[in-house]
C-alpha positions in Angstrom: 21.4 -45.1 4.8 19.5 -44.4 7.9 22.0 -41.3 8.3 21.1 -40.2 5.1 17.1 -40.7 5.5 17.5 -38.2 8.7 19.5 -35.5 7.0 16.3 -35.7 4.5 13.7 -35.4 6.8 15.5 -33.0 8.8 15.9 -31.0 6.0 11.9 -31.4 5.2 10.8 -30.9 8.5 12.8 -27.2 8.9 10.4 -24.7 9.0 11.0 -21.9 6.0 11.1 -18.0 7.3 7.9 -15.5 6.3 9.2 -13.1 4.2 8.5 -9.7 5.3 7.4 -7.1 2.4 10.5 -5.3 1.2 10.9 -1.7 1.2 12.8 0.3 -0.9 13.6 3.2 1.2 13.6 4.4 4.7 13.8 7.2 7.6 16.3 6.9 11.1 15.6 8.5 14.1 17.1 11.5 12.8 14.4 11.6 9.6 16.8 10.8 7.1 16.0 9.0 4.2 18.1 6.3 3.0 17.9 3.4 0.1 18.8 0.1 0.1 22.3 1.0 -1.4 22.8 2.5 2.2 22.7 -1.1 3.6 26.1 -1.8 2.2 28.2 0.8 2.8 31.4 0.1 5.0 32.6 -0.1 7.9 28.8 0.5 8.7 26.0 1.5 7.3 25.4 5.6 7.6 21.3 5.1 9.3 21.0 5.5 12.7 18.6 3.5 14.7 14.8 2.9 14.8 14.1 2.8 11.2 10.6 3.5 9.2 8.7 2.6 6.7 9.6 5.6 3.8 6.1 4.8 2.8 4.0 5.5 6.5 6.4 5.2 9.2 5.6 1.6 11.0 9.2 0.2 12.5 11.1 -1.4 9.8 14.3 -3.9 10.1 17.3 -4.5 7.9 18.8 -7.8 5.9 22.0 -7.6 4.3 22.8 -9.9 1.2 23.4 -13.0 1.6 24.2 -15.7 -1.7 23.1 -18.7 0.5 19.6 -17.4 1.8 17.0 -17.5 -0.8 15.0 -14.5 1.7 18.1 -12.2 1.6 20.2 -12.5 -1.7 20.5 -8.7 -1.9 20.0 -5.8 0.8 16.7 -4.7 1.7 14.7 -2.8 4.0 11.2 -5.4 5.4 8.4 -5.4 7.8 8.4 -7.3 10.8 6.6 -10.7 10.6 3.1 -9.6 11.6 3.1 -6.0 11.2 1.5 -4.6 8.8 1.6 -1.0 6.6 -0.5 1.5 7.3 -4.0 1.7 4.4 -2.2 4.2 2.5 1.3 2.8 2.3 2.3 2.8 -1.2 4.6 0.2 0.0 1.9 -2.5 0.8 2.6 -5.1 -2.2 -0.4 -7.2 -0.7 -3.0 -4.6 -0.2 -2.2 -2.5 -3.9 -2.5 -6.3 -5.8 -5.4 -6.9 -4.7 -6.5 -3.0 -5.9 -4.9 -3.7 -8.8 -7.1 -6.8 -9.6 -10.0 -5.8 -8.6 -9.8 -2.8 -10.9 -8.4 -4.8 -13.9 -11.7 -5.8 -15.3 -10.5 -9.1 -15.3 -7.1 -8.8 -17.2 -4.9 -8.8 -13.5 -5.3 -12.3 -12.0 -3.4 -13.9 -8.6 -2.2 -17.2 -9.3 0.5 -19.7 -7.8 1.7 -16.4 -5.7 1.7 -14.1 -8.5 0.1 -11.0 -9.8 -0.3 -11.8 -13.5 -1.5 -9.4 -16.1 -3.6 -11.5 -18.7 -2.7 -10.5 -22.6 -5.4 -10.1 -25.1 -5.9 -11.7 -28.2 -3.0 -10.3 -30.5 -4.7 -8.5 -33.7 -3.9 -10.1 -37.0 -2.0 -8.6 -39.4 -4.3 -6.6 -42.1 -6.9 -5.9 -39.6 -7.9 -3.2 -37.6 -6.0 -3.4 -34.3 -2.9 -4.2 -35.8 0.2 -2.7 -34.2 0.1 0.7 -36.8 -3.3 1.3 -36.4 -4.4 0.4 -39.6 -2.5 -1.4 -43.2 -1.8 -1.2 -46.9 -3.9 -4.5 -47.5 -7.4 -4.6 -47.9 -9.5 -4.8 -44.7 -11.7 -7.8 -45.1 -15.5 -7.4 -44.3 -16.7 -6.8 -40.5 -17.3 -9.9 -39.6 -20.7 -10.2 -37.0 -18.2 -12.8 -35.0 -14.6 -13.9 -34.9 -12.1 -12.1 -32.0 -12.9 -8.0 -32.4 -15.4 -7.3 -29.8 -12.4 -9.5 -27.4 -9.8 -7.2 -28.5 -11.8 -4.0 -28.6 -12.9 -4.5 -24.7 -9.8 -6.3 -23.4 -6.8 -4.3 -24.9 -7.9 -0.9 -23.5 -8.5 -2.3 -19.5 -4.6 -4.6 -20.2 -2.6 -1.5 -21.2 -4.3 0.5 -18.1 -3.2 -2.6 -15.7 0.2 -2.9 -17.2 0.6 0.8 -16.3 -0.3 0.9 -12.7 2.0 -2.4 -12.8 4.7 -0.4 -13.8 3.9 2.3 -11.8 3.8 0.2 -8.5 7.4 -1.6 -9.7 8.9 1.9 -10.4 7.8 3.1 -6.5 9.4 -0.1 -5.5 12.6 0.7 -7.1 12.0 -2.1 -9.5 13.1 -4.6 -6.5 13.8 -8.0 -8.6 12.3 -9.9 -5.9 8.9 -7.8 -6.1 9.5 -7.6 -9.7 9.7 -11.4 -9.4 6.1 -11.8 -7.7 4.6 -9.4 -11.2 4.0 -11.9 -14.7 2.1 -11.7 -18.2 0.3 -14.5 -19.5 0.2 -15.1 -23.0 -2.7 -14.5 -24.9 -3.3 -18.8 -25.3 -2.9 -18.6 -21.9 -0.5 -21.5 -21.7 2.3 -19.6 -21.0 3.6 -17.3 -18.1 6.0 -14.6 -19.3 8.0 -12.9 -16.6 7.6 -9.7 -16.2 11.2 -8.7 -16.7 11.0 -10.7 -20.0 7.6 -9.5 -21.1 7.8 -5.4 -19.9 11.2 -3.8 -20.8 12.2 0.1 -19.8 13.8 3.1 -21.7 17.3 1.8 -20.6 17.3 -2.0 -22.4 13.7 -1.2 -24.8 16.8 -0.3 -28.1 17.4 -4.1 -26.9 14.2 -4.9 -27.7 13.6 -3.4 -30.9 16.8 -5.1 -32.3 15.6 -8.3 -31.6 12.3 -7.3 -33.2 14.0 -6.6 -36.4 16.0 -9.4 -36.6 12.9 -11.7 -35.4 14.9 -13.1 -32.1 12.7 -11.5 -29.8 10.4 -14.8 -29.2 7.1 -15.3 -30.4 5.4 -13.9 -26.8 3.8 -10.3 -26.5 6.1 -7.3 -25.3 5.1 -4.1 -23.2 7.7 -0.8 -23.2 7.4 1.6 -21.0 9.2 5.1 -20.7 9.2 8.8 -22.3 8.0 8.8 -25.9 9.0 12.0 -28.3 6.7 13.3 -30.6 7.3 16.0 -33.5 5.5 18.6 -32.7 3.5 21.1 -35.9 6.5 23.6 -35.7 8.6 20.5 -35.0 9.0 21.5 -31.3 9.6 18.2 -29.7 6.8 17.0 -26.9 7.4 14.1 -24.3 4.9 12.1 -22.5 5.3 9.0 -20.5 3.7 6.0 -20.9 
């Protein structure tokens, strides 16, 4: 028993490691860029030495996958412990989630170690707000309280923060473990969606919409992002990206 009590607090006592940010992509010595698929390639991996920041050039090390270690369970590219990016780095998750709460009017939030986008008030069906713009049942009377001014002021400053969410994501290379530190919470508030669940892309968002129609998708809001097609007057098709 006493053997068993040691293991425990041994266990306990070991100090965890400080996750560096992750990078998605590099420079050698030679200024060539490489991704994290480079990390894998055998015998060995093409890079040469001194490696950089792709983002503003501060020395950079290297982690190959491993299952057992929850800091390294696939490839990546991270800053030393105690070094830090330079202001501009696009590549400095810190410094751009705090920008991109303090610009969120209140609908990006930091909580237990996340970044969480908070979800407005849902509009109800047969009311202005609702998902087509408008519907084929009578609009009841503006009332002077209820939900509307929420949604009206809330819904506009969310869809702007879920963008520059997905835009910071899609310079990471959509990295599930800075994916992972990126949630929604649902408009009751009493639930935390994650962000891969909650926000899908153009490759899996046909996924979506199937489970829409048959009413399996889960009673939680759903972000898409990706190119949308409209008909143009001459029936010229226009993209634009979300």
């Amino acid at each position: 028993m006493s053997s068993s009590h040691q293991r425990v607090g041994e266990r306990v006592g070991k100090p965890q490691k400080k996750r560096g940010v992750r990078i998605p992509w590099v420079w050698d010595a030679r200024d060539d860029e490489y991704d994290r698929s480079a990390i894998d390639i055998k015998p060995h991996p093409p890079y040469g030495t001194l490696l950089r920041c792709g983002g503003c050039g501060i020395p950079v090390s290297v982690r190959p996958a491993n299952a057992d270690d929850p800091d390294s369970r696939s490839s990546h590219f991270f800053t030393m412990p105690g070094r830090k990016h330079e202001p501009t780095c696009r590549f400095d998750l810190p410094r751009r989630g705090k920008e991109l709460a303090d610009v969120s009017q209140g609908t990006v939030v930091r909580r237990e170690g996340q970044w969480r986008l908070v979800c407005p008030p849902l509009a109800r069906p047969g009311t202005r707000g609702g998902a087509n713009g408008g519907s084929t049942t009578p609009r009841p009377p503006r009332a002077t309280g209820g939900d509307r001014p929420t949604l009206s002021r809330l819904r506009g400053p969310a869809i702007a923060s879920a963008k520059r969410i997905v835009q910071l994501l899609t310079a990471c290379k959509h990295d599930p473990e800075t994916v992972a530190q990126f949630a929604a919470v649902a408009p009751s508030g009493r639930r935390n969606i994650a962000w891969d669940e909650f926000c899908v892309g153009p490759t899996t968002a046909h996924q979506l919409a199937q489970k829409l129609i048959d009413g399996t998708a889960g009673q939680i809001p759903h972000a898409v992002w990706g190119p949308a097609s409209t008909a143009g007057p001459a029936g010229q098709r226009a993209t634009v990206t979300w």
